[in-house]
mmCIF file of C-alpha atoms in Angstrom:
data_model
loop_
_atom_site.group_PDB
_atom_site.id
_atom_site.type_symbol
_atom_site.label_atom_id
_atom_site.label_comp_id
_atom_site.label_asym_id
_atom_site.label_seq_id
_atom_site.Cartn_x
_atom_site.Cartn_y
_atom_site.Cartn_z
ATOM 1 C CA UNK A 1032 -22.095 -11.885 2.606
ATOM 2 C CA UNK A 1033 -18.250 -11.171 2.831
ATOM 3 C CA UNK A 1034 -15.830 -14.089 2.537
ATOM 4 C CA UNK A 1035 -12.996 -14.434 4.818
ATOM 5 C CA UNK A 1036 -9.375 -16.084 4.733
ATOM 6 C CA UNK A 1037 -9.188 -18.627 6.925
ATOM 7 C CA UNK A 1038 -6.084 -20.856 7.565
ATOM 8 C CA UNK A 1039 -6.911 -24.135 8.134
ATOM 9 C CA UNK A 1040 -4.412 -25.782 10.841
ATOM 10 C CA UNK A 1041 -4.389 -29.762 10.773
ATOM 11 C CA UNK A 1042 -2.461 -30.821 13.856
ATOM 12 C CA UNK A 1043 -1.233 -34.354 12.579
ATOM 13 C CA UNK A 1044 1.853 -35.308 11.351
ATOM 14 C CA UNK A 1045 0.331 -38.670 10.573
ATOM 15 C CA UNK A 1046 -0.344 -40.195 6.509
ATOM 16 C CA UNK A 1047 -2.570 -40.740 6.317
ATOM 17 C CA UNK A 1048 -4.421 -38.464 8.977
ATOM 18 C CA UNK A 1049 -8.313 -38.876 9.927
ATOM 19 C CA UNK A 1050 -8.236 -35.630 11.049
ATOM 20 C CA UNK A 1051 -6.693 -34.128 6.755
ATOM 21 C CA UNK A 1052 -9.549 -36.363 5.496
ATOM 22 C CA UNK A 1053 -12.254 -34.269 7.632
ATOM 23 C CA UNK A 1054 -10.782 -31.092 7.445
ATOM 24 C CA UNK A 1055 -10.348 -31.526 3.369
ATOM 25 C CA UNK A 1056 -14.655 -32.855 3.872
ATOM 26 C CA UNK A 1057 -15.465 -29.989 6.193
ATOM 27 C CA UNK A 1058 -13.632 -27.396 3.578
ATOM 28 C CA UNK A 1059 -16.541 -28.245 0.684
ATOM 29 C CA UNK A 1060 -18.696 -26.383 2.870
ATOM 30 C CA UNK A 1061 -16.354 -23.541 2.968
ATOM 31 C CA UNK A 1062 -17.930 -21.305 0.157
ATOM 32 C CA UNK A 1063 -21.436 -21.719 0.621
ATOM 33 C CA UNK A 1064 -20.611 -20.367 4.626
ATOM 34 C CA UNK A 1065 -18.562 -17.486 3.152
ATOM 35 C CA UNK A 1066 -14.957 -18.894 3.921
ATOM 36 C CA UNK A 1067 -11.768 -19.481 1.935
ATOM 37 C CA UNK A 1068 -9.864 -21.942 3.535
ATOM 38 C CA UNK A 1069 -6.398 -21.598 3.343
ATOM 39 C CA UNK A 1070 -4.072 -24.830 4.137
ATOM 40 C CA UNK A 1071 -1.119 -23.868 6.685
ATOM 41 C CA UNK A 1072 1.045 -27.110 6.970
ATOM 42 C CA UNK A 1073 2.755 -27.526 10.623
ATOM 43 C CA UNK A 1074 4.643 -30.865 9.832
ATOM 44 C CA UNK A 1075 8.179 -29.246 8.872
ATOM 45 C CA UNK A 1076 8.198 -27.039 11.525
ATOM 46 C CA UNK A 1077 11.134 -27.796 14.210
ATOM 47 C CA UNK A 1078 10.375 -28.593 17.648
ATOM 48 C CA UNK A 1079 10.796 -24.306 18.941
ATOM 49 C CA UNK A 1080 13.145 -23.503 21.416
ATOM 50 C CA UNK A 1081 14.249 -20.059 22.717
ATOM 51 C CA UNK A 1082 17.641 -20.567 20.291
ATOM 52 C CA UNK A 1083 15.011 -18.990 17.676
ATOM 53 C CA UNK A 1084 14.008 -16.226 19.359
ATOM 54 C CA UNK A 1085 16.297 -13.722 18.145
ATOM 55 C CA UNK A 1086 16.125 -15.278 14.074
ATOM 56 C CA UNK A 1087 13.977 -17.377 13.289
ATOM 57 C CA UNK A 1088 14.654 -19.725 10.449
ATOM 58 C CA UNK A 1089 13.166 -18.841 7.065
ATOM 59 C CA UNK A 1090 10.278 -22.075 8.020
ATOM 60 C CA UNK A 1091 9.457 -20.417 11.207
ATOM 61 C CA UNK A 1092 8.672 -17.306 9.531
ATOM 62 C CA UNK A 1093 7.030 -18.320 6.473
ATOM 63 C CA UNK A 1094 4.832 -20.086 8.696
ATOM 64 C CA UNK A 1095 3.936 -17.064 11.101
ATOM 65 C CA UNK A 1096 3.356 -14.841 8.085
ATOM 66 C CA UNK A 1097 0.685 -17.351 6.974
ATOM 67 C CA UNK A 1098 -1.108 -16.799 10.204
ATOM 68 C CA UNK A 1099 -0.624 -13.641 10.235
ATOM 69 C CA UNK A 1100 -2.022 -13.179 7.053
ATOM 70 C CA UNK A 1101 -5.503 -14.457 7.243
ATOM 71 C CA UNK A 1102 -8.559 -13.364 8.752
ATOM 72 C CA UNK A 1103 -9.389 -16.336 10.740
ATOM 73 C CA UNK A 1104 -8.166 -20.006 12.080
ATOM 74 C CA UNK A 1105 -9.994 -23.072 12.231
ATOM 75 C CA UNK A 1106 -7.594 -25.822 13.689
ATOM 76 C CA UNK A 1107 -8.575 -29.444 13.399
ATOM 77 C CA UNK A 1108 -6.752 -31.894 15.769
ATOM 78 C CA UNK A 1109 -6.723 -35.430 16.588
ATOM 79 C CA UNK A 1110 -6.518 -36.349 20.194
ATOM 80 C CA UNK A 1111 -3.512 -38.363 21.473
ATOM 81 C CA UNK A 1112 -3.492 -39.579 25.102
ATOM 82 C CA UNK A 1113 -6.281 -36.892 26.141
ATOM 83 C CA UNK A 1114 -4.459 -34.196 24.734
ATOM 84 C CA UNK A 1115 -2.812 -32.276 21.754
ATOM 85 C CA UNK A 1116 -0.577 -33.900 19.418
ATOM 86 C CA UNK A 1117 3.028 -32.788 19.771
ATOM 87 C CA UNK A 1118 3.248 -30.727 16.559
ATOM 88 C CA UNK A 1119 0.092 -28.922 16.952
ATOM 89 C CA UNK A 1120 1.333 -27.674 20.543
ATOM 90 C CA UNK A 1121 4.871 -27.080 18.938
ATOM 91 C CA UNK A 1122 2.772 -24.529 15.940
ATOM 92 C CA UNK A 1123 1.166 -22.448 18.463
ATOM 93 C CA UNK A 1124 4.783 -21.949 19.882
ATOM 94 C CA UNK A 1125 6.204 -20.722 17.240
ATOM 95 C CA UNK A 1126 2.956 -18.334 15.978
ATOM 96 C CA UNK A 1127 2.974 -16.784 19.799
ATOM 97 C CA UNK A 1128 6.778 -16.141 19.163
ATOM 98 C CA UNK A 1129 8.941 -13.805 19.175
ATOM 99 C CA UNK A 1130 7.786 -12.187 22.650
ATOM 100 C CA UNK A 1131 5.760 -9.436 21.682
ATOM 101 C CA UNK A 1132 4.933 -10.426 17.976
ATOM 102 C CA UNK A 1133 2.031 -12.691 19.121
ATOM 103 C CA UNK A 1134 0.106 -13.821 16.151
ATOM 104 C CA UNK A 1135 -3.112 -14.571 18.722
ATOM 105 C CA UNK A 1136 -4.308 -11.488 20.010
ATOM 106 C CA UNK A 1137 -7.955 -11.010 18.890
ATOM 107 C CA UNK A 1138 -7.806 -13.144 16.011
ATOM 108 C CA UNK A 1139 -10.913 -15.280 15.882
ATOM 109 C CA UNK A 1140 -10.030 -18.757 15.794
ATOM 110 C CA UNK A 1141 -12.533 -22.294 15.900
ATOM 111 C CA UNK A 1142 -11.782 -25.792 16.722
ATOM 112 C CA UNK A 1143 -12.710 -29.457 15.928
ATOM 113 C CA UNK A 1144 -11.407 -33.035 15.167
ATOM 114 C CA UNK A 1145 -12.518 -36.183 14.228
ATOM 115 C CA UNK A 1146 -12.004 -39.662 16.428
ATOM 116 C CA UNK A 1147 -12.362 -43.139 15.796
ATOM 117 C CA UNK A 1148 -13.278 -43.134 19.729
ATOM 118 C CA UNK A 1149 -16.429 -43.149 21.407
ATOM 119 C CA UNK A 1150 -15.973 -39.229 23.136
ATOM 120 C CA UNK A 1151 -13.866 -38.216 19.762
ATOM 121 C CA UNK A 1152 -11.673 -35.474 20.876
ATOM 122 C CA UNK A 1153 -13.603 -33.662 23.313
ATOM 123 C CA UNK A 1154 -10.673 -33.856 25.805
ATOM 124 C CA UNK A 1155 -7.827 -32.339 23.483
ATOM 125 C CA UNK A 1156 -10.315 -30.188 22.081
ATOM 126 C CA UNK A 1157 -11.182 -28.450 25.610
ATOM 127 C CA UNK A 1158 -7.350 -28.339 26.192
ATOM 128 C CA UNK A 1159 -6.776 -26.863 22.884
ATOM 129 C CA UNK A 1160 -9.170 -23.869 23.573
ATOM 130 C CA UNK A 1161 -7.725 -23.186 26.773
ATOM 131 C CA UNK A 1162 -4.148 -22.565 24.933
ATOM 132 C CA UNK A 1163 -5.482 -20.483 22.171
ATOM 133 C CA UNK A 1164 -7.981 -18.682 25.018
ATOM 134 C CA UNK A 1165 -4.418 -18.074 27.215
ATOM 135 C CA UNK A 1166 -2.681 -16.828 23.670
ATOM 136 C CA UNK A 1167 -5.573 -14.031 23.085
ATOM 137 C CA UNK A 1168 -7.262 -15.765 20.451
ATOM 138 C CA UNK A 1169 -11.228 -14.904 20.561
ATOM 139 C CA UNK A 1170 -12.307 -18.956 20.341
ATOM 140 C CA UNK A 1171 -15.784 -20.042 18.659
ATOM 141 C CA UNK A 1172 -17.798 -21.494 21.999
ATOM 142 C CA UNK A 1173 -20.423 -23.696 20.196
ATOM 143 C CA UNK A 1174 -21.343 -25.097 18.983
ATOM 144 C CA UNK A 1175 -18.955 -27.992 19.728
ATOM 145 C CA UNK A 1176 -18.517 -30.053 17.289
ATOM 146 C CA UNK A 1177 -16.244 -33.503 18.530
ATOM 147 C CA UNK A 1178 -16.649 -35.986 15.423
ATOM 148 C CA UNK A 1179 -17.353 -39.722 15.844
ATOM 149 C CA UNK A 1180 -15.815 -41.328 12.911
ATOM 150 C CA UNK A 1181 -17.429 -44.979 11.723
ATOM 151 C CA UNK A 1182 -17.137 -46.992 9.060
ATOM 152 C CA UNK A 1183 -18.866 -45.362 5.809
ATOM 153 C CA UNK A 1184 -18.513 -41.873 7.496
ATOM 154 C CA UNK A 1185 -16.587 -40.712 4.464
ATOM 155 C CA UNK A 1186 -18.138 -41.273 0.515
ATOM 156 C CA UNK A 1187 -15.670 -42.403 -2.194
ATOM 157 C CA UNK A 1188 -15.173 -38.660 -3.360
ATOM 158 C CA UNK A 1189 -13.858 -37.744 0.400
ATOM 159 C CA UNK A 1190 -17.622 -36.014 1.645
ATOM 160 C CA UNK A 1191 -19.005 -36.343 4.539
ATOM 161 C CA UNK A 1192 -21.515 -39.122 3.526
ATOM 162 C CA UNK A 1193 -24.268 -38.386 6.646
ATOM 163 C CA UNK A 1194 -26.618 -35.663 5.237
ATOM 164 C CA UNK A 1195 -27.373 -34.735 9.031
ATOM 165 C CA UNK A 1196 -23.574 -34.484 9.868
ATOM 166 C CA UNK A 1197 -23.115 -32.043 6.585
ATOM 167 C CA UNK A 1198 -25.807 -30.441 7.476
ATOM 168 C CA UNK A 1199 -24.368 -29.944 11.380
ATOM 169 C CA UNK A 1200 -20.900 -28.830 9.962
ATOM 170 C CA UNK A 1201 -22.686 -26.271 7.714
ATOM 171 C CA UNK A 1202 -23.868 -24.768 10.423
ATOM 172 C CA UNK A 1203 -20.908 -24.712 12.483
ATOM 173 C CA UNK A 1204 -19.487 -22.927 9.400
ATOM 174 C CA UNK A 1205 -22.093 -20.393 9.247
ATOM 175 C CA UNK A 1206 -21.645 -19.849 12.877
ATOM 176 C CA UNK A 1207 -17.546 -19.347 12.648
ATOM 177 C CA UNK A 1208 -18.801 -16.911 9.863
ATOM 178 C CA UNK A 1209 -21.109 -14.537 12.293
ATOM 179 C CA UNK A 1210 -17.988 -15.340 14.679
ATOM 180 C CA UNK A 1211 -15.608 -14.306 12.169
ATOM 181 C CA UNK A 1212 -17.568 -10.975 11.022
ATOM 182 C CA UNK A 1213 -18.534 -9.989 14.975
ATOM 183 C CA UNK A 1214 -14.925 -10.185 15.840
ATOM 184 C CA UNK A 1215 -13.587 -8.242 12.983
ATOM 185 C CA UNK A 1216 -16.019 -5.639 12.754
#
């Protein structure tokens, strides 16, 4: 089985973040489905605005070259008031930008996030596909996979401690794989 890069986008900003502790869980599966996870922070990114267009600070860039530079992106976000948190929106700005240097087209990309909340973050998730979807970005379908978080969802070591939730994400993973090699191939 090939393994491919994937960057793994967190949209928090928040310490500690639910959503790091799953996505740092969810990454332990990563060999066994074939994929190299590949942290791209968003948190010291500034808020973009068309001032950057025509340079964009060395931040900006750095971070557009490491989406750029892997095969695949799995982004992980919270929901805040039935949507996107601020800096996750504020990263897909800057990776669509300059105009014409899209970093979206055709890449295949997956979502998820975790929730404390009883419908987790089905809402921002659904939103979030739509703006990767309207970038060019070939999104994962299902399975969906909105995380209810409880008490004793997480063991000591930071695993998922629910052998049927591991068992779910590994097969999400395996799917993003076929999803992965389908869209690359």
């Amino acid at each position: 089985m090939a393994t491919y890069t994937v960057g793994l986008i967190v949209g928090s900003a928040s310490e500690p973040s639910l959503n790091r502790r799953y996505a740092d869980a969810l990454a332990r599966f990563g060999e066994e489905a074939g994929l190299d996870f590949h942290d791209i922070p968003i948190g010291a990114l500034p808020f973009f605005g068309t001032q950057f267009e025509q340079e964009f600070p060395p931040v900006g860039a750095d971070f557009k070259k490491e989406v750029d530079g892997v095969d695949a992106l799995l982004l992980v976000t919270p929901e805040y008031n039935r949507s996107i948190p601020a800096v996750l929106k504020n990263a897909i700005d800057w990776a669509s930008r300059p105009v014409g240097e899209n970093s979206f087209p055709d890449k295949p990309a997956a979502v998820t996030g975790a929730s404390k909340g009883d419908i987790s973050t089905a809402v921002a998730q659904h939103e979030l596909k739509a703006i990767l979807v309207g970038q060019g970005a070939v999104v994962l379908g299902a399975p969906e996979v909105y995380i209810h978080v409880e008490e004793g969802f997480f063991t000591d070591d930071g695993a998922i401690a629910d052998a049927d939730t591991a068992e779910f994400l590994r097969g999400f993973l395996k799917r993003f794989h076929e999803h992965i090699r389908r869209n690359l191939t």
